[in-house]
Amino acid sequence: MRQIKHPNIEQFELTDIMYALADPTRLEIVVMLATAGKKMTCGELDLNRPKSSMSHHFKILRSAGLVETVIEGTEHMNSLRFEEIEQKYPGVLKAVLKAAEKV
Amino acid sequence: MRQIKHPNIEQFELTDIMYALADPTRLEIVVMLATAGKKMTCGELDLNRPKSSMSHHFKILRSAGLVETVIEGTEHMNSLRFEEIEQKYPGVLKAVLKAAEKV
DNA sequence: ATTATTGTTCTAATATAATCGAACTATAGA
DNA sequence: TCTATAGTTCGATTATATTAGAACAATAAT
């Protein structure tokens, strides 16, 4: 079974997280995941862009530690690593989500 | 007397702020300003880089709305626009500063 | 006036990132 | 086994950022 590599909490870097959140497309993915509060496929998180473009953004979200992707069948289920990010950087993601929602 | 243009609160963009904070040099400038809690010259905030490079980073911090620069004589006095950023995006800068300090 | 100081702007080089079509991989289902 | 589905990876293109030297602008001091 395939697996996708994710950083652990010790490997999180604040600037990587800031960088990942600095792109509107990626920020929207994060907001959608937070709002849904459940795993979502890349397809559900699609922002009518080519798959390869979306895949690129997911890769950056994963490498920053913001998103966890587990493979279930042919689908990649994504979820926000909210608790872990909050544990390492309390309040950051929470405040950014609140800020992002009010557009 | 020369003047430097800064965005007003309505013009702040969350992604611009995230982007500005995604660079280690700029994040350090922001932390230094927050820690000092007073105006500082670009010289005092120097991170032994060429002046033109530092100037570039200040420009990005200013355009994001994070830093305000007022000219006093030959010096440019920089301060963190903490209250304004907090007003528009409550908790964001506060949490990021806390996160950045514990490196 | 001349010179020093502070920082910006200009310009060019290099590096990094975004975009997206096409080929590919892994699983599921017929 | 063949086909469909879901995403990734590859490769090339274009766009954006970083870096830094050199010239410049504004004030201050001699």
CSV table of C-alpha atoms (C1' of nucleotides) in Angstrom, one decimal:
chain,number,residue,atom,x,y,z
A,1,MET,CA,0.0,0.0,0.0
A,2,ARG,CA,1.3,3.4,-1.0
A,3,GLN,CA,2.2,5.9,1.7
A,4,ILE,CA,2.8,9.6,1.7
A,5,LYS,CA,5.6,11.2,3.8
A,6,HIS,CA,4.6,13.9,6.2
A,7,PRO,CA,6.8,16.0,8.6
A,8,ASN,CA,6.4,15.4,12.3
A,9,ILE,CA,5.8,18.2,14.8
A,10,GLU,CA,9.5,18.6,15.5
A,11,GLN,CA,10.1,19.2,11.8
A,12,PHE,CA,7.5,21.9,11.4
A,13,GLU,CA,8.9,25.3,10.4
A,14,LEU,CA,7.0,28.4,11.1
A,15,THR,CA,8.2,30.1,7.9
A,16,ASP,CA,7.1,27.1,5.8
A,17,ILE,CA,3.7,27.3,7.3
A,18,MET,CA,3.5,31.1,6.6
A,19,TYR,CA,4.7,30.4,3.1
A,20,ALA,CA,2.1,27.7,2.5
A,21,LEU,CA,-0.7,30.1,3.8
A,22,ALA,CA,0.5,33.0,1.6
A,23,ASP,CA,-1.1,31.6,-1.5
A,24,PRO,CA,-4.8,32.3,-2.0
A,25,THR,CA,-5.5,28.8,-3.5
A,26,ARG,CA,-3.7,27.1,-0.7
A,27,LEU,CA,-5.3,29.2,2.0
A,28,GLU,CA,-8.7,28.4,0.5
A,29,ILE,CA,-8.0,24.7,0.6
A,30,VAL,CA,-7.1,25.1,4.3
A,31,VAL,CA,-10.2,27.0,5.0
A,32,MET,CA,-12.4,24.4,3.2
A,33,LEU,CA,-10.8,21.6,5.2
A,34,ALA,CA,-11.3,23.5,8.5
A,35,THR,CA,-14.9,24.4,7.6
A,36,ALA,CA,-15.7,20.9,6.6
A,37,GLY,CA,-14.0,19.4,9.6
A,38,LYS,CA,-13.6,16.1,7.9
A,39,LYS,CA,-11.4,14.4,5.4
A,40,MET,CA,-11.9,15.5,1.8
A,41,THR,CA,-10.6,14.2,-1.5
A,42,CYS,CA,-8.5,16.4,-3.8
A,43,GLY,CA,-11.5,16.3,-6.2
A,44,GLU,CA,-13.8,17.8,-3.6
A,45,LEU,CA,-11.2,20.5,-2.9
A,46,ASP,CA,-10.8,21.2,-6.6
A,47,LEU,CA,-10.8,24.9,-7.5
A,48,ASN,CA,-11.2,24.3,-11.2
A,49,ARG,CA,-7.6,24.2,-12.0
A,50,PRO,CA,-5.6,21.4,-13.7
A,51,LYS,CA,-5.0,18.4,-11.5
A,52,SER,CA,-1.2,18.9,-11.8
A,53,SER,CA,-1.6,22.5,-10.4
A,54,MET,CA,-3.7,21.4,-7.5
A,55,SER,CA,-1.3,18.5,-6.8
A,56,HIS,CA,1.5,21.0,-6.6
A,57,HIS,CA,-0.4,23.0,-3.9
A,58,PHE,CA,-1.2,19.9,-1.9
A,59,LYS,CA,2.4,19.0,-1.9
A,60,ILE,CA,3.4,22.3,-0.4
A,61,LEU,CA,0.6,22.1,2.2
A,62,ARG,CA,1.8,18.6,3.1
A,63,SER,CA,5.4,19.5,3.3
A,64,ALA,CA,4.6,22.4,5.7
A,65,GLY,CA,2.7,20.0,7.9
A,66,LEU,CA,-0.7,21.7,7.4
A,67,VAL,CA,-2.4,18.8,5.5
A,68,GLU,CA,-2.3,15.1,6.0
A,69,THR,CA,-3.1,12.9,3.1
A,70,VAL,CA,-4.0,9.2,3.5
A,71,ILE,CA,-4.7,7.0,0.5
A,72,GLU,CA,-8.0,5.1,0.5
A,73,GLY,CA,-8.4,3.2,-2.7
A,74,THR,CA,-7.9,5.5,-5.6
A,75,GLU,CA,-8.7,8.5,-3.5
A,76,HIS,CA,-6.4,10.7,-1.5
A,77,MET,CA,-8.2,11.8,1.7
A,78,ASN,CA,-6.9,15.1,3.0
A,79,SER,CA,-7.4,16.6,6.5
A,80,LEU,CA,-6.1,19.6,8.3
A,81,ARG,CA,-3.5,18.9,11.0
A,82,PHE,CA,-5.1,21.4,13.2
A,83,GLU,CA,-4.3,20.0,16.6
A,84,GLU,CA,-0.6,19.4,15.8
A,85,ILE,CA,-0.1,22.8,14.3
A,86,GLU,CA,-1.8,24.3,17.3
A,87,GLN,CA,0.3,22.3,19.7
A,88,LYS,CA,3.5,23.6,18.2
A,89,TYR,CA,2.3,27.1,17.4
A,90,PRO,CA,-0.6,27.9,19.6
A,91,GLY,CA,-3.2,30.3,18.2
A,92,VAL,CA,-1.5,30.8,14.8
A,93,LEU,CA,-3.7,28.6,12.6
A,94,LYS,CA,-6.8,29.4,14.7
A,95,ALA,CA,-6.3,33.1,14.1
A,96,VAL,CA,-5.4,32.8,10.5
A,97,LEU,CA,-8.6,30.7,9.8
A,98,LYS,CA,-10.7,33.3,11.5
A,99,ALA,CA,-9.0,36.1,9.6
A,100,ALA,CA,-9.4,34.2,6.3
A,101,GLU,CA,-13.0,33.5,6.7
A,102,LYS,CA,-14.0,37.1,7.0
A,103,VAL,CA,-12.3,37.5,3.6
B,1,MET,CA,9.8,66.6,3.8
B,2,ARG,CA,9.9,63.2,2.2
B,3,GLN,CA,7.1,60.7,3.0
B,4,ILE,CA,6.7,57.0,2.6
B,5,LYS,CA,3.4,55.5,1.4
B,6,HIS,CA,1.8,52.8,3.6
B,7,PRO,CA,-1.4,50.8,3.1
B,8,ASN,CA,-4.3,51.6,5.4
B,9,ILE,CA,-6.2,48.9,7.3
B,10,GLU,CA,-8.8,48.4,4.6
B,11,GLN,CA,-6.0,47.7,2.1
B,12,PHE,CA,-4.4,45.0,4.3
B,13,GLU,CA,-4.4,41.5,2.6
B,14,LEU,CA,-4.0,38.4,4.8
B,15,THR,CA,-1.9,36.6,2.1
B,16,ASP,CA,0.4,39.6,1.8
B,17,ILE,CA,1.0,39.5,5.5
B,18,MET,CA,1.6,35.7,5.5
B,19,TYR,CA,4.0,36.2,2.6
B,20,ALA,CA,5.9,38.9,4.3
B,21,LEU,CA,6.3,36.7,7.4
B,22,ALA,CA,7.4,33.7,5.4
B,23,ASP,CA,10.9,35.0,5.0
B,24,PRO,CA,13.3,34.4,7.9
B,25,THR,CA,15.0,37.8,7.5
B,26,ARG,CA,11.7,39.6,7.5
B,27,LEU,CA,10.3,37.6,10.4
B,28,GLU,CA,13.4,38.5,12.4
B,29,ILE,CA,12.9,42.1,11.7
B,30,VAL,CA,9.3,41.9,12.9
B,31,VAL,CA,10.4,40.0,16.0
B,32,MET,CA,13.1,42.6,16.8
B,33,LEU,CA,10.6,45.4,16.4
B,34,ALA,CA,8.1,43.7,18.6
B,35,THR,CA,10.7,42.9,21.2
B,36,ALA,CA,12.1,46.4,21.3
B,37,GLY,CA,8.7,47.9,21.4
B,38,LYS,CA,10.0,51.1,20.0
B,39,LYS,CA,11.0,52.7,16.7
B,40,MET,CA,14.3,51.4,15.3
B,41,THR,CA,16.4,52.6,12.4
B,42,CYS,CA,17.1,50.3,9.4
B,43,GLY,CA,20.7,50.3,10.7
B,44,GLU,CA,19.7,49.0,14.1
B,45,LEU,CA,17.7,46.3,12.4
B,46,ASP,CA,20.6,45.3,10.1
B,47,LEU,CA,21.4,41.7,9.7
B,48,ASN,CA,24.7,42.2,8.1
B,49,ARG,CA,23.4,42.1,4.6
B,50,PRO,CA,23.9,44.8,1.9
B,51,LYS,CA,21.7,47.9,2.4
B,52,SER,CA,19.9,47.3,-0.9
B,53,SER,CA,18.9,43.8,0.3
B,54,MET,CA,17.6,45.0,3.6
B,55,SER,CA,15.8,47.9,1.9
B,56,HIS,CA,14.0,45.3,-0.3
B,57,HIS,CA,12.8,43.4,2.8
B,58,PHE,CA,11.6,46.6,4.4
B,59,LYS,CA,9.7,47.5,1.3
B,60,ILE,CA,7.8,44.2,1.5
B,61,LEU,CA,7.1,44.6,5.2
B,62,ARG,CA,5.8,48.1,4.6
B,63,SER,CA,3.6,47.1,1.6
B,64,ALA,CA,2.0,44.3,3.7
B,65,GLY,CA,1.2,46.9,6.3
B,66,LEU,CA,3.4,45.3,9.0
B,67,VAL,CA,5.9,48.0,9.3
B,68,GLU,CA,5.6,51.8,9.3
B,69,THR,CA,8.5,53.9,8.4
B,70,VAL,CA,8.8,57.6,9.2
B,71,ILE,CA,11.7,59.7,8.2
B,72,GLU,CA,13.5,61.6,10.8
B,73,GLY,CA,16.5,63.5,9.5
B,74,THR,CA,18.7,61.0,7.6
B,75,GLU,CA,17.2,58.1,9.5
B,76,HIS,CA,14.2,56.0,8.7
B,77,MET,CA,12.5,55.0,11.9
B,78,ASN,CA,10.6,51.7,11.7
B,79,SER,CA,7.9,50.5,14.0
B,80,LEU,CA,5.5,47.5,14.0
B,81,ARG,CA,1.9,48.3,13.2
B,82,PHE,CA,0.9,45.8,15.8
B,83,GLU,CA,-2.5,47.4,16.9
B,84,GLU,CA,-3.7,47.9,13.3
B,85,ILE,CA,-2.8,44.4,12.2
B,86,GLU,CA,-4.5,43.0,15.4
B,87,GLN,CA,-7.5,45.1,14.7
B,88,LYS,CA,-8.0,43.7,11.3
B,89,TYR,CA,-6.8,40.2,12.0
B,90,PRO,CA,-7.1,39.6,15.7
B,91,GLY,CA,-4.6,37.2,17.2
B,92,VAL,CA,-2.6,36.5,14.1
B,93,LEU,CA,0.4,38.6,14.7
B,94,LYS,CA,0.4,38.0,18.4
B,95,ALA,CA,0.4,34.2,17.8
B,96,VAL,CA,3.1,34.4,15.1
B,97,LEU,CA,5.3,36.5,17.4
B,98,LYS,CA,5.0,34.0,20.2
B,99,ALA,CA,5.7,31.2,17.8
B,100,ALA,CA,8.7,32.9,16.3
B,101,GLU,CA,10.3,33.7,19.6
B,102,LYS,CA,10.5,30.1,20.8
B,103,VAL,CA,12.3,29.3,17.6
C,1,DA,C1',29.9,74.5,-0.3
C,2,DT,C1',31.7,70.1,0.7
C,3,DT,C1',31.5,65.8,2.9
C,4,DA,C1',29.4,62.2,5.6
C,5,DT,C1',25.4,59.5,6.8
C,6,DT,C1',21.2,56.9,5.9
C,7,DG,C1',18.6,54.5,3.2
C,8,DT,C1',16.3,54.2,-1.5
C,9,DT,C1',16.1,53.1,-6.4
C,10,DC,C1',18.1,51.2,-10.6
C,11,DT,C1',19.8,47.4,-13.0
C,12,DA,C1',21.1,42.9,-13.9
C,13,DA,C1',22.0,38.2,-12.4
C,14,DT,C1',20.4,34.2,-10.2
C,15,DA,C1',17.1,31.4,-7.9
C,16,DT,C1',12.7,29.9,-6.7
C,17,DA,C1',7.8,29.2,-7.7
C,18,DA,C1',3.5,28.7,-10.4
C,19,DT,C1',1.3,26.7,-14.2
C,20,DC,C1',-0.2,23.0,-16.9
C,21,DG,C1',-0.1,19.3,-20.6
C,22,DA,C1',1.3,14.6,-21.0
C,23,DA,C1',2.8,10.4,-19.3
C,24,DC,C1',2.6,7.6,-15.4
C,25,DT,C1',1.0,4.7,-11.0
C,26,DA,C1',-2.1,2.4,-8.1
C,27,DT,C1',-6.5,0.8,-7.1
C,28,DA,C1',-11.3,-0.5,-8.3
C,29,DG,C1',-14.6,-2.5,-11.0
C,30,DA,C1',-16.6,-4.9,-15.0
D,1,DT,C1',-7.5,-8.6,-18.3
D,2,DC,C1',-9.1,-4.4,-19.8
D,3,DT,C1',-10.9,0.1,-18.6
D,4,DA,C1',-12.0,3.9,-15.6
D,5,DT,C1',-10.8,6.8,-11.8
D,6,DA,C1',-7.8,9.7,-8.8
D,7,DG,C1',-3.8,11.9,-8.2
D,8,DT,C1',1.2,12.2,-8.8
D,9,DT,C1',5.3,13.1,-11.3
D,10,DC,C1',7.9,14.9,-15.3
D,11,DG,C1',9.3,18.5,-18.2
D,12,DA,C1',9.0,22.8,-20.1
D,13,DT,C1',7.5,27.6,-19.8
D,14,DT,C1',6.6,31.7,-17.7
D,15,DA,C1',6.4,34.6,-13.7
D,16,DT,C1',8.0,36.4,-9.5
D,17,DA,C1',11.6,36.9,-5.7
D,18,DT,C1',16.1,37.4,-3.9
D,19,DT,C1',20.5,39.3,-4.0
D,20,DA,C1',23.7,42.8,-4.3
D,21,DG,C1',26.7,46.5,-6.6
D,22,DA,C1',26.4,51.2,-8.1
D,23,DA,C1',24.3,55.5,-8.6
D,24,DC,C1',21.2,58.5,-6.3
D,25,DA,C1',18.5,61.7,-2.9
D,26,DA,C1',17.8,64.0,1.4
D,27,DT,C1',19.4,65.6,5.4
D,28,DA,C1',23.1,66.9,8.8
D,29,DA,C1',27.4,68.6,10.1
D,30,DT,C1',31.7,70.9,9.3
